[in-house]
Short mmCIF file of C-alpha atoms in Angstrom, two decimals:
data_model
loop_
_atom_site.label_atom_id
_atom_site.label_comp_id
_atom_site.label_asym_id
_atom_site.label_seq_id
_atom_site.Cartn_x
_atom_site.Cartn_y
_atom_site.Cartn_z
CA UNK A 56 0.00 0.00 0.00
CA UNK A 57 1.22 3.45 -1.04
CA UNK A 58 -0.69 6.38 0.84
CA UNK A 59 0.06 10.38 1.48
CA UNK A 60 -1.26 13.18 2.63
CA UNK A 61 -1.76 16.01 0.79
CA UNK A 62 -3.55 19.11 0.25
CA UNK A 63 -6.04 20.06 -2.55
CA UNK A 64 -5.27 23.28 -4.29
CA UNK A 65 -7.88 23.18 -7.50
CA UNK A 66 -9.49 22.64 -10.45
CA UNK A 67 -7.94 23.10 -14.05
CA UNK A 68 -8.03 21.60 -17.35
CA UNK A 69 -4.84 20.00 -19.90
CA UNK A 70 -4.22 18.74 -22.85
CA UNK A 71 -3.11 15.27 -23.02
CA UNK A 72 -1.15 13.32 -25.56
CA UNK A 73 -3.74 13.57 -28.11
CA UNK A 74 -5.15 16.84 -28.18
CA UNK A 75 -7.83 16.36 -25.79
CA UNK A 76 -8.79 18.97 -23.25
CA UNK A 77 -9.20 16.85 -19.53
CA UNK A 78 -10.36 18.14 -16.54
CA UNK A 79 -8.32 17.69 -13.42
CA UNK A 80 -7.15 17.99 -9.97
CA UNK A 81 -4.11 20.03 -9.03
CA UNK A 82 -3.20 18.41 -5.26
CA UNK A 83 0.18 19.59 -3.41
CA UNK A 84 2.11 16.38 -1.76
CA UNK A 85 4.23 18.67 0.52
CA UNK A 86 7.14 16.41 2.08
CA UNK A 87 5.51 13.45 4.27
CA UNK A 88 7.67 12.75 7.46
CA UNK A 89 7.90 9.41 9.00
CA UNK A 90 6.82 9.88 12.60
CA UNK A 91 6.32 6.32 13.95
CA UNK A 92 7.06 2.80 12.83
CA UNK A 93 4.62 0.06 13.76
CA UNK A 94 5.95 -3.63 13.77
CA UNK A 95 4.20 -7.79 13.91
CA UNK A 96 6.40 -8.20 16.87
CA UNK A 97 5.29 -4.83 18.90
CA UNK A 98 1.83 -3.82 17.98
CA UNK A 99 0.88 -7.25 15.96
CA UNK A 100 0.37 -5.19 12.68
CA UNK A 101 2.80 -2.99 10.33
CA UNK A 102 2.32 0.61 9.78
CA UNK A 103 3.89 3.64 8.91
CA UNK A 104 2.40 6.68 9.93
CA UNK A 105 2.96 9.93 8.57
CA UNK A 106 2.29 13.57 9.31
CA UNK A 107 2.34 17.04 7.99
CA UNK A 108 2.59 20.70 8.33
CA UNK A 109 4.06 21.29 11.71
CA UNK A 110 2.51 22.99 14.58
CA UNK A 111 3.44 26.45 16.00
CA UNK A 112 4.88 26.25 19.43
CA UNK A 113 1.80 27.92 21.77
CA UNK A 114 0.03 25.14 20.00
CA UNK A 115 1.31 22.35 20.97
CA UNK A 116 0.56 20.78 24.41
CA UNK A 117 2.88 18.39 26.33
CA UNK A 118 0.59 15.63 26.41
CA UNK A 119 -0.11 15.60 22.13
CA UNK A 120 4.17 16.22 22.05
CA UNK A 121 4.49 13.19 23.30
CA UNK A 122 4.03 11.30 20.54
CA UNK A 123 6.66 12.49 18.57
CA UNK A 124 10.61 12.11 18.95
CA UNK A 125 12.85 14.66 20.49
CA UNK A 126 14.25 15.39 16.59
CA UNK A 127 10.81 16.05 14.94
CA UNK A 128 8.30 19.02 15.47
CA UNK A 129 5.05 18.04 16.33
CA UNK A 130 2.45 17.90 13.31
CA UNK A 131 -1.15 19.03 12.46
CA UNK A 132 -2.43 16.17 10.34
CA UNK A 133 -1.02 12.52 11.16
CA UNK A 134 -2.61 8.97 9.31
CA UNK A 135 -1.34 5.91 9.45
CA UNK A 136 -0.91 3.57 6.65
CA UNK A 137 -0.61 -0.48 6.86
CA UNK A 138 1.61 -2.24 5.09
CA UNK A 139 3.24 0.51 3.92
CA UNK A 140 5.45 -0.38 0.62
CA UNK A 141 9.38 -0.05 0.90
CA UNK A 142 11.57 0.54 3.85
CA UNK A 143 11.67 3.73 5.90
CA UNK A 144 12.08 4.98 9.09
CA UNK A 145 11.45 7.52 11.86
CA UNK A 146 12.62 11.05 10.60
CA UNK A 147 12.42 10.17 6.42
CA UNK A 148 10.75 12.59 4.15
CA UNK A 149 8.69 10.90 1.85
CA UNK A 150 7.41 13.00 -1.53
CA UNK A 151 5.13 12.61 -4.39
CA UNK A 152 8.00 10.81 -6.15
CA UNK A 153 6.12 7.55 -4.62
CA UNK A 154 3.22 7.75 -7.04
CA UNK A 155 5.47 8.37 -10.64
CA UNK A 156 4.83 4.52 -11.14
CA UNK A 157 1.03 4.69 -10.18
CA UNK A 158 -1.60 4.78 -12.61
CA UNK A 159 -4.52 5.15 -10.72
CA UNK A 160 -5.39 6.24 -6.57
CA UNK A 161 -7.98 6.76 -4.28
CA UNK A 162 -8.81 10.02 -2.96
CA UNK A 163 -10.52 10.75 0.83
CA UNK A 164 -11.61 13.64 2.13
CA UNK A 165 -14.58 15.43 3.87
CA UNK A 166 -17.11 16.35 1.70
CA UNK A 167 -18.72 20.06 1.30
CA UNK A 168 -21.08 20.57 3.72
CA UNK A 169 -24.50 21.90 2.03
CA UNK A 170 -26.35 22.87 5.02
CA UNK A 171 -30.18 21.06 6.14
CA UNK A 172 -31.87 20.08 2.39
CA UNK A 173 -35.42 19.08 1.55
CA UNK A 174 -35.74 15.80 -0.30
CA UNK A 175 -35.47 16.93 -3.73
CA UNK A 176 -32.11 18.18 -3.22
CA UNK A 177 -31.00 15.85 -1.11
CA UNK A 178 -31.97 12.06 -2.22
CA UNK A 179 -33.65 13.62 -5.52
CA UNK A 180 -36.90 13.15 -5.34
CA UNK A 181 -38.92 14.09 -8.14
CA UNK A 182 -41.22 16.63 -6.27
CA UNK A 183 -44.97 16.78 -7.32
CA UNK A 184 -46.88 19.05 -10.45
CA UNK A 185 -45.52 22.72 -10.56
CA UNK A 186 -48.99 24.07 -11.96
CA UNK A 187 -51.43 26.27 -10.27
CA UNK A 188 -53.08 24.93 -7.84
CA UNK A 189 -51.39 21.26 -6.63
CA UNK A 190 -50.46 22.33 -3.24
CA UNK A 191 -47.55 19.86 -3.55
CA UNK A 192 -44.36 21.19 -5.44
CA UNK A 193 -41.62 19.82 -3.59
CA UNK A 194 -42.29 18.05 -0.07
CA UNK A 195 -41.98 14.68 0.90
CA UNK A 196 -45.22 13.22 0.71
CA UNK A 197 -46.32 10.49 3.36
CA UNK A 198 -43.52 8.94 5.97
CA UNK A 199 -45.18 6.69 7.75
CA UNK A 200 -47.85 4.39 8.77
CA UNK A 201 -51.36 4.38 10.13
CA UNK A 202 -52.27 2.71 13.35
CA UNK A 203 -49.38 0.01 12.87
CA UNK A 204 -47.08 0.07 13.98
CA UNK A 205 -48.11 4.18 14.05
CA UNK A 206 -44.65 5.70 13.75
CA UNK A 207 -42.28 6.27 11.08
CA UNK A 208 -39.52 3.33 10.29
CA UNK A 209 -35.94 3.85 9.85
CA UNK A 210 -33.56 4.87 7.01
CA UNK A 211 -36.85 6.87 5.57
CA UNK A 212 -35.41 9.76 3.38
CA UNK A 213 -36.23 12.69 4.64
CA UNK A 214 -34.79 16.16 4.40
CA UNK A 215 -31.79 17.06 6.93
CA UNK A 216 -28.28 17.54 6.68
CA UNK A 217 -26.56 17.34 3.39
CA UNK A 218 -22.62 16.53 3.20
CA UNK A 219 -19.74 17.40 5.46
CA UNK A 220 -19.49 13.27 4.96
CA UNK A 221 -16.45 10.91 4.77
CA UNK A 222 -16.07 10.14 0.78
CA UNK A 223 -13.52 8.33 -0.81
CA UNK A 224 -13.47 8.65 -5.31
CA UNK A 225 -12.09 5.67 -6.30
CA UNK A 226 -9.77 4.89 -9.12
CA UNK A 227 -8.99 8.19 -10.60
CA UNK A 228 -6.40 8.63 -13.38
CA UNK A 229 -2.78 10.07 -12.60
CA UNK A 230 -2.11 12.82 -15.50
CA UNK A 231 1.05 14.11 -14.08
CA UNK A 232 2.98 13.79 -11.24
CA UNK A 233 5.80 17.21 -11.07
CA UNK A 234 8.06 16.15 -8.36
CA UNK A 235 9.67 19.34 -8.40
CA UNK A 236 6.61 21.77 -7.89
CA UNK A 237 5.26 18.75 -5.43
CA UNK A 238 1.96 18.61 -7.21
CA UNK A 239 -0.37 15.98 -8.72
CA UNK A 240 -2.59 15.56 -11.46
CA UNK A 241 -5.75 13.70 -11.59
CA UNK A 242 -8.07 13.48 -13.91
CA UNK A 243 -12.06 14.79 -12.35
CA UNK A 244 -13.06 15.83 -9.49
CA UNK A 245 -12.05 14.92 -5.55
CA UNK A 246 -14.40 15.77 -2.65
CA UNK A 247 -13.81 18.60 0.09
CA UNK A 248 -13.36 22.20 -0.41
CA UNK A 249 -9.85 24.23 -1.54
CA UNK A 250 -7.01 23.35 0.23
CA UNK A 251 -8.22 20.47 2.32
CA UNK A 252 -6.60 17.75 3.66
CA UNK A 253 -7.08 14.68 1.45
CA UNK A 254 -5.75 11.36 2.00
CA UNK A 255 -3.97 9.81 -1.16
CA UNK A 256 -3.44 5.90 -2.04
CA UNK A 257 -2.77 3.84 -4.72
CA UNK A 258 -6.04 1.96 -6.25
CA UNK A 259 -7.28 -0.69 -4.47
CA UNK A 260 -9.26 -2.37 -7.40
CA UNK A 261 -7.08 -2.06 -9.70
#
């Protein structure tokens, strides 16, 4: 397995090999560093886990500093990745050199949270007649049940809160990798808003 962390800068658009125009994903793989090593022997599973972007001092509190080694500053965003691919160890820098040989990765982030949504928006629902008159444009319509068992059942959809979920886009394209500007390509979209934190890895079903 072959996992970062990145951030996502944007949305632009290349050409590729033939003349096409494609749409992609610009993410920044700023330097990774190798904060803890997990072994079979010590914690019965191997990991690697990784942070980035360090803290600033009045932020850090003794308990979270803890974690890390005397030679590394404390970071904001840490993941850890099982059976991490290659040999490292505490205190390596690991770039976006690892994915030049990838084709295709998985992308997670945190959605865009869209606030509470009725059910058209939400599950897309169809709504009712938009002529004069109906009285039913764009609710739900009935929920529930009579006399039995006389309350609504579960997983109904209903309007509420829409995004600001866990998402994961599976198998997107690698366009370019540019080791020296520390960016990546993708082809389409990835969830979350500019200059999130994503979590990159190579494609599971490949």
């Amino acid at each position: 397995m072959k996992g970062l962390i990145a951030k996502k800068v944007g949305m632009t658009q290349v050409f590729d090999e033939n003349g096409n125009l494609t749409p992609v994903t610009v993410i920044r793989v700023e330097p990774n560093t190798v904060v803890a090593t997990k072994t079979q022997e010590k914690c019965g599973y191997e990991a690697v886990v990784l942070g980035l972007e360090d803290l600033k001092p009045h932020k850090i509190t003794k308990p979270y500093a803890k974690q890390f080694p005397e030679n590394i500053t404390p970071k904001r965003h840490l993941k850890e990745f099982r059976d991490f691919e290659g040999e490292v160890k505490v205190g390596d820098q690991i770039g976006v050199e690892l994915f030049e040989k990838v084709r295709f990765i998985d992308v997670t982030a945190t959605s865009k949270g869209k606030g509470f949504q009725g059910v058209m928006k939400r599950w897309g629902f169809h709504g009712g007649r938009a002529t004069h008159g109906s009285k039913f444009h764009r609710e739900a319509g009935g929920t529930g049940c009579c006399t039995t068992p006389g309350h609504c059942l579960k997983n109904v959809k209903m309007p509420g809160r829409m995004g600001f979920d866990r998402v994961t886009v599976q198998n997107l394209k690698v366009v370019k990798v540019d080791p020296e500007l520390n960016v990546l390509m993708v082809r389409g979209a990835v969830p979350g808003v500019r200059n999130c934190t994503l979590i990159i890895k190579a494609a599971v079903k490949k």
